[in-house]
Amino acid sequence: MLQRVFVWLYAALVFLHTRVRHKKWVALALVAVYVVLRALGKAPTVGGETRPLLINPLMTETKDDGIHMAPTPVLAPWTNHTFECVGWKRIQTCVDEGSKSAEELEAEAATREPEKDFLGCAEEIGPMMAGYCIVRNRTSGDLFKLMISNCDSIPTGSYTCAMARAFSEFGLHSIGYEHAPVAPSLALPAAAARVTTRQPSNGVIMIIYDKVLPSAYATIRMLRVQGCELPVELWYRPDEMSIDNPIIHKLLADFNVRMRPIFDARAQGFHVKPYAVYYSNFDSVLLLDADNLPAKDPTYLFDEPAFLRTGAIFWPDYWQPIKLDGSRNQPRVMTHIQEYALDADPKLYRIFQAVHAHKECCYYIGTKSLPDGRPAASITPVDATMYAAIEDLAIQFSIEARGLLLADAAAHQLNSSDGGPSTLRVQTIVALFLLAYVVLIIAFVWCKARPARERLPSRWKPMESKES
């Protein structure tokens, strides 16, 4: 096939070189076609078609090492008198099998130096080390198993069991944590002032910047279409984006959205998310990424027994490189739905991460069956469910958002031009006239066998030399 393409290209070049005398008309025709397409809003794809997205299959091979040990809960902060680090105990020996054969693994195991089953509190624990830290309560004598790791828990870096105290107390101290504001006016009201008789408020918060505005618009439109009336806070950094934007104007006017600026220099990148959760005006929040597509009204989540009991519900992030950008040729990336039994104990589920070509892709439920024999999860094609049109609708909303941007840009262009509202129409007419003119000249020259100079008026022909 590649050879044929080269032959065709070579034949076309030879034809242009030998048969077409006025090659500039070909270039002018191509330029005219490009101008017409740009004027009509259908710019050609200069770089060719986009490459297809490879979505990892859900049957990605994973290794279950059989370690399902749960850490010992720490119910109260430690003191210098009660905390004592004993050390780190190895659970099993980790072997990087890779593509090695059984014989190679046996030979490697025979020559491998024996590993220490117990390490001190100051010794480092790194990748391919499965075990846990042992901590003793000096007052009661109870032993705690903390910081449990599997063979693949730590891809890089290291830690020591001396960190077990800070690690186990983190959740306890987070309850009373107060973020030092960058200015007194940004501080949260005192706890006593927050005690009122009003009903707790629920809402949605999202982090936005210029690149995700079409996607955020689509997500909010999806919420409203599904009947969700929760207010939405959009958090942004004024040094990264301006809210003088037609998408923002539309959301503020029609969809119960509030803008929340971030001035704290410490809240950068992913740190913006906990900052927004902490300073939100809502008592309970649903944190959505701009590329999350709700399948139904999420208001019921605030009344879920699991949320009322624990105060938090988390979902693994299904990462995809393709975002809703408002282009008309956006591909669909949602192909299947994985559902699980809501009445089962969440501790029975194992979440795995699919890795393709050494790149992280997504998380999925890897548990095949529950202890009672029921399937742990079911995988169904999206097109066979009631959610088949969700992604298509979100794509249309993102296109609508981009249309707002294009309309605003066109309005600015019209206002800044002298031609008034007919500027775009004049551009289109001029482009079409130019194309028709070039095509007419090429056809006229092509159909005539005589050189073009012989058909020129006599006054334009070159003067014949006197010698001839």
XYZ file of C-alpha atoms in Angstrom:
468
model
C 0.000 0.000 0.000
C 2.823 2.388 0.870
C 4.506 1.641 -2.454
C 1.318 2.554 -4.323
C 1.110 5.861 -2.490
C 4.664 6.762 -3.515
C 3.911 5.762 -7.124
C 0.811 7.964 -7.165
C 2.713 10.898 -5.686
C 5.531 10.477 -8.196
C 3.075 10.286 -11.102
C 1.299 13.432 -9.893
C 4.584 15.341 -9.603
C 5.683 14.231 -13.088
C 2.304 15.263 -14.498
C 2.544 18.708 -12.902
C 6.104 19.141 -14.140
C 5.497 18.093 -17.746
C 1.865 19.011 -18.504
C 1.047 21.987 -16.280
C 2.824 25.080 -17.539
C 1.509 27.484 -14.943
C 2.114 25.735 -11.654
C 1.367 28.817 -9.626
C -2.332 28.367 -10.414
C -2.323 25.029 -8.609
C -0.887 26.599 -5.476
C -3.326 29.493 -5.774
C -6.230 27.050 -6.074
C -5.156 25.209 -2.928
C -4.867 28.496 -1.041
C -8.306 29.538 -2.254
C -9.846 26.246 -1.114
C -8.265 26.667 2.303
C -9.560 30.252 2.580
C -13.086 29.138 1.669
C -13.060 26.358 4.254
C -11.810 28.754 6.912
C -14.508 31.261 6.010
C -17.188 28.589 6.270
C -15.897 27.475 9.679
C -14.741 24.051 8.451
C -10.983 24.188 8.746
C -9.290 21.117 7.295
C -7.341 18.822 9.555
C -3.759 19.765 8.768
C -2.187 16.997 10.815
C -4.437 14.226 9.527
C -6.977 12.210 11.463
C -6.600 11.820 15.190
C -5.184 8.559 16.387
C -7.675 6.116 17.897
C -7.705 5.877 21.675
C -6.658 2.524 23.079
C -8.829 1.717 26.076
C -7.455 -0.920 28.388
C -9.617 -4.047 28.730
C -11.137 -4.679 32.118
C -9.597 -8.159 32.170
C -6.149 -6.701 32.817
C -4.028 -9.335 34.506
C -3.344 -8.582 38.130
C -1.546 -10.410 40.863
C -3.397 -10.944 44.117
C -0.752 -11.608 46.751
C -3.323 -12.834 49.247
C -2.561 -10.166 51.850
C -5.845 -8.847 53.187
C -4.660 -7.741 56.621
C -6.349 -4.676 58.088
C -4.424 -2.212 60.258
C -5.208 -1.954 63.948
C -7.404 1.117 64.516
C -5.916 3.916 66.617
C -8.736 5.554 68.563
C -6.818 8.292 70.391
C -3.640 10.295 69.791
C -0.420 8.918 71.181
C 1.659 10.516 73.905
C 5.388 10.330 74.477
C 4.677 8.031 77.387
C 2.379 5.593 75.543
C 3.995 5.310 72.101
C 6.762 2.802 71.466
C 7.948 1.642 68.038
C 8.930 -2.038 68.036
C 9.964 -2.491 64.390
C 8.911 -3.796 60.992
C 7.940 -7.424 60.324
C 8.123 -9.015 56.890
C 5.044 -10.927 55.724
C 6.481 -12.592 52.650
C 9.358 -12.417 50.182
C 8.566 -10.417 47.067
C 9.915 -11.639 43.733
C 9.818 -9.609 40.537
C 8.837 -12.404 38.167
C 8.607 -10.317 35.011
C 9.165 -12.551 31.975
C 11.422 -15.036 33.761
C 10.825 -18.756 33.434
C 10.206 -21.107 36.350
C 13.763 -22.459 36.104
C 15.235 -18.962 36.250
C 13.121 -18.099 39.284
C 14.229 -21.255 41.078
C 17.888 -20.575 40.306
C 17.531 -16.990 41.506
C 15.827 -18.129 44.709
C 18.656 -20.607 45.385
C 21.340 -17.926 45.099
C 19.407 -15.100 46.748
C 20.757 -13.893 50.052
C 18.354 -14.474 52.939
C 16.327 -11.416 53.870
C 15.848 -10.159 57.366
C 12.357 -10.883 58.652
C 12.536 -8.037 61.145
C 13.853 -4.487 60.709
C 14.412 -1.719 63.192
C 12.308 1.406 63.366
C 14.981 3.510 61.661
C 15.590 1.086 58.765
C 13.999 1.998 55.442
C 11.118 0.069 53.872
C 10.953 0.450 50.105
C 9.559 -1.171 46.956
C 9.029 -4.935 46.823
C 8.785 -5.199 50.605
C 5.629 -6.693 52.144
C 5.069 -6.294 55.854
C 3.847 -4.004 58.601
C 5.067 -1.835 61.452
C 4.577 -3.032 65.045
C 3.807 -0.399 67.657
C 3.295 -1.040 71.380
C 1.194 0.929 73.834
C 3.428 1.139 76.883
C 0.503 1.675 79.235
C -1.722 -1.209 78.154
C 0.873 -3.400 76.465
C -1.308 -3.753 73.355
C 0.415 -4.251 69.998
C -0.709 -2.381 66.873
C -0.154 -3.371 63.239
C 0.244 -0.189 61.213
C 1.397 0.920 57.746
C 0.728 -2.457 56.105
C 2.337 -2.806 52.675
C 2.130 -5.387 49.886
C 4.760 -6.224 47.298
C 3.413 -3.567 44.934
C 2.279 -0.945 47.458
C 5.294 1.329 47.017
C 6.483 1.823 43.420
C 9.208 4.284 44.452
C 10.584 5.924 47.576
C 10.813 4.611 51.112
C 9.628 5.155 54.677
C 10.459 3.999 58.199
C 8.368 2.753 61.079
C 9.461 5.797 63.055
C 6.782 7.580 61.016
C 4.042 5.287 62.354
C 2.969 7.709 65.071
C 2.426 10.638 62.701
C 0.838 8.318 60.135
C -1.691 6.817 62.563
C -2.560 10.172 64.165
C -3.151 12.008 60.902
C -6.867 11.216 60.724
C -7.402 12.106 64.376
C -5.687 15.484 64.073
C -7.480 16.287 60.816
C -10.782 16.605 62.696
C -9.593 19.682 64.573
C -7.396 21.095 61.811
C -7.792 24.776 60.968
C -6.061 26.181 57.929
C -4.176 29.417 58.607
C -5.755 31.925 56.184
C -3.677 34.225 54.034
C -5.788 37.127 55.328
C -8.127 37.471 58.351
C -11.080 38.118 56.046
C -10.669 34.621 54.575
C -10.824 32.811 57.909
C -13.699 30.466 58.638
C -16.209 31.675 61.231
C -15.686 30.487 64.767
C -17.176 27.160 65.731
C -19.621 28.834 68.091
C -20.846 31.103 65.327
C -21.464 28.111 63.085
C -23.859 26.521 65.576
C -27.270 27.595 64.286
C -30.718 26.118 63.936
C -30.600 26.116 60.133
C -30.608 22.941 58.109
C -27.175 21.723 56.944
C -26.461 22.889 53.416
C -25.379 20.566 50.629
C -23.748 21.535 47.358
C -21.383 20.700 44.530
C -17.897 22.145 44.137
C -15.703 22.040 41.044
C -12.242 23.335 40.175
C -12.058 25.124 36.835
C -9.537 26.741 34.528
C -9.698 27.806 30.902
C -8.981 24.407 29.370
C -11.805 22.579 31.202
C -14.543 25.194 30.809
C -16.428 23.307 28.045
C -16.268 20.127 30.123
C -17.385 21.890 33.314
C -20.265 23.496 31.418
C -21.342 20.074 30.135
C -21.209 18.560 33.637
C -23.338 21.338 35.149
C -25.832 21.133 32.296
C -26.058 17.374 32.856
C -26.814 17.959 36.543
C -29.622 20.381 35.751
C -31.116 18.187 33.012
C -31.305 15.303 35.500
C -33.220 17.468 37.965
C -30.380 18.245 40.379
C -31.035 21.562 42.160
C -27.904 21.593 44.331
C -26.009 24.898 44.163
C -22.583 24.738 42.556
C -19.405 26.515 43.616
C -16.781 26.989 40.907
C -13.327 27.564 42.377
C -10.657 29.236 40.272
C -7.407 31.155 40.559
C -7.691 34.726 39.183
C -4.045 34.566 38.107
C -4.859 31.569 35.871
C -8.166 32.568 34.272
C -10.615 35.424 33.940
C -14.301 35.053 34.698
C -15.144 37.568 31.958
C -16.081 34.632 29.802
C -19.349 33.820 27.977
C -19.453 30.315 29.483
C -19.154 31.737 33.006
C -21.774 34.381 32.216
C -24.204 31.697 31.029
C -23.654 29.523 34.106
C -24.088 32.438 36.505
C -27.255 33.619 34.789
C -29.125 30.342 34.348
C -27.727 27.475 36.419
C -27.360 28.549 40.086
C -23.570 28.775 40.066
C -21.323 30.803 42.378
C -17.743 31.827 41.663
C -15.139 31.392 44.418
C -11.693 32.912 43.785
C -8.525 31.464 45.350
C -5.824 33.942 46.366
C -3.792 31.729 48.683
C -0.438 31.067 46.992
C -0.208 27.720 48.795
C -3.237 26.371 46.925
C -1.692 25.352 43.622
C -2.359 22.415 41.308
C -4.088 19.488 42.991
C -3.854 21.258 46.363
C -6.730 23.445 45.190
C -9.178 20.586 45.774
C -8.756 20.202 49.567
C -8.607 23.988 49.819
C -11.995 24.285 48.103
C -13.517 21.543 50.263
C -12.238 23.195 53.433
C -13.417 26.721 52.592
C -16.680 25.827 50.883
C -19.804 27.488 52.248
C -21.580 24.126 52.176
C -21.685 21.873 55.223
C -21.537 18.775 53.008
C -19.979 18.829 49.563
C -19.859 16.676 46.464
C -16.456 17.257 44.849
C -16.680 16.668 41.108
C -13.901 16.923 38.575
C -14.775 18.959 35.523
C -14.715 15.811 33.381
C -17.077 13.782 35.607
C -20.392 12.923 33.956
C -23.184 12.230 36.474
C -25.430 9.362 35.386
C -28.281 10.521 37.653
C -29.182 13.211 40.141
C -26.545 12.837 42.914
C -28.598 14.586 45.610
C -29.503 11.240 47.205
C -25.854 10.639 48.142
C -26.123 13.053 51.072
C -28.789 10.791 52.629
C -26.937 7.519 52.070
C -26.437 5.542 55.314
C -22.732 5.130 54.526
C -22.302 8.897 54.222
C -24.323 9.650 57.348
C -22.323 7.061 59.292
C -18.803 7.959 58.128
C -19.121 11.469 56.706
C -17.360 10.617 53.441
C -17.775 8.470 50.328
C -14.985 8.017 47.794
C -14.811 6.604 44.282
C -11.655 5.560 42.419
C -10.827 7.977 39.633
C -11.357 6.507 36.153
C -8.675 8.420 34.290
C -8.959 9.103 30.566
C -6.687 11.327 28.470
C -9.602 12.567 26.356
C -11.622 15.451 27.797
C -14.746 17.216 26.592
C -13.229 20.098 24.639
C -16.235 21.147 22.560
C -14.960 19.877 19.221
C -17.459 18.183 16.927
C -15.332 15.083 16.316
C -14.971 14.029 19.949
C -14.809 10.236 20.304
C -16.848 8.309 22.838
C -14.734 6.715 25.570
C -17.434 5.203 27.810
C -18.040 1.682 26.533
C -18.976 -0.441 29.574
C -20.504 -0.075 33.028
C -19.224 -2.020 36.020
C -21.855 -2.436 38.737
C -21.456 -3.980 42.172
C -23.771 -5.202 44.931
C -24.674 -2.299 47.211
C -25.700 -4.604 50.059
C -22.262 -6.261 50.248
C -19.546 -5.255 52.688
C -17.204 -2.791 50.917
C -14.253 -4.453 52.663
C -14.870 -7.549 50.536
C -14.011 -5.689 47.352
C -10.536 -5.367 45.922
C -9.800 -2.397 43.680
C -7.164 -2.940 41.009
C -5.412 -0.533 38.707
C -5.075 -1.251 35.017
C -1.651 -0.461 33.604
C -1.012 -0.433 29.862
C 2.384 0.293 28.307
C 3.728 1.279 31.727
C 1.142 4.070 32.017
C -1.575 4.268 34.632
C -5.028 4.096 33.093
C -7.858 3.442 35.477
C -9.138 1.575 38.500
C -11.715 -1.184 38.488
C -13.243 -3.820 40.752
C -11.069 -6.901 40.547
C -12.958 -9.120 42.988
C -14.674 -11.904 41.049
C -17.083 -13.320 43.646
C -18.357 -12.655 47.162
C -18.099 -15.167 50.032
C -21.718 -16.233 49.493
C -20.991 -17.126 45.861
C -22.642 -14.131 44.234
C -20.740 -12.298 41.484
C -18.959 -9.301 42.962
C -19.542 -7.116 39.920
C -21.136 -7.208 36.503
C -19.894 -5.573 33.309
C -22.493 -4.398 30.795
C -22.036 -2.530 27.488
C -23.246 1.042 27.847
C -25.350 0.796 24.694
C -27.414 -1.957 26.343
C -28.324 0.230 29.341
C -30.403 3.306 30.035
C -27.200 5.373 30.105
C -26.400 4.962 26.406
C -27.116 8.609 25.557
C -25.331 10.205 28.525
C -21.968 10.733 26.873
C -23.522 11.875 23.595
C -25.567 14.462 25.492
C -22.489 15.659 27.381
C -20.590 16.018 24.102
C -23.424 18.147 22.706
C -23.344 20.365 25.802
C -19.585 20.833 25.431
C -20.118 21.791 21.784
C -22.729 24.278 22.988
C -20.148 25.745 25.384
C -17.576 26.102 22.647
C -20.240 27.735 20.512
C -20.610 30.396 23.203
C -16.878 31.073 22.991
C -16.930 31.222 19.192
C -19.980 33.480 19.177
C -18.314 35.810 21.660
C -15.110 35.885 19.614
C -17.100 36.586 16.453
C -18.985 39.385 18.192
C -15.734 40.993 19.307
C -14.386 40.688 15.780
C -17.508 42.286 14.327
C -17.471 45.115 16.843
C -13.812 45.854 16.191
C -14.150 45.819 12.398
C -15.408 48.639 10.192
C -17.575 46.428 8.080
C -20.271 45.989 10.672
C -22.422 42.865 10.905
C -21.826 41.942 7.258
C -18.057 41.433 7.635
C -18.245 37.652 7.765
C -20.602 37.565 4.812
C -18.270 39.796 2.794
C -15.326 37.544 3.643
C -17.228 34.502 2.446
C -18.275 36.190 -0.796
C -14.732 37.347 -1.514
C -13.338 33.869 -0.834
C -15.902 32.211 -3.105
C -15.298 34.760 -5.850
C -11.546 34.194 -5.607
C -12.003 30.444 -5.838
C -14.342 30.717 -8.833
C -11.974 33.100 -10.577
C -8.986 30.802 -10.103
C -10.931 27.746 -11.263
C -12.125 29.598 -14.357
C -8.607 30.653 -15.318
C -7.201 27.175 -14.753
C -9.956 25.602 -16.849
C -9.457 28.112 -19.635
C -5.690 27.591 -19.742
C -5.989 23.847 -19.407
C -8.396 23.415 -22.313
C -6.272 25.365 -24.745
C -3.201 23.785 -26.294
C -1.453 27.035 -27.099
C 0.769 28.676 -24.531
C -0.877 31.324 -22.408
C 1.321 34.071 -23.805
C -0.185 33.579 -27.284
C -3.645 34.406 -25.987
C -2.571 37.634 -24.332
C -3.368 40.977 -25.975
C -0.743 42.064 -28.484
C 0.308 45.018 -26.378
C 1.204 42.608 -23.539
C 3.267 40.256 -25.726
C 7.039 40.616 -25.575
C 8.553 42.717 -28.362
C 10.099 40.666 -31.165
C 13.751 41.399 -31.660
C 14.716 43.232 -34.814
C 17.142 40.477 -35.775
C 14.275 38.003 -36.069
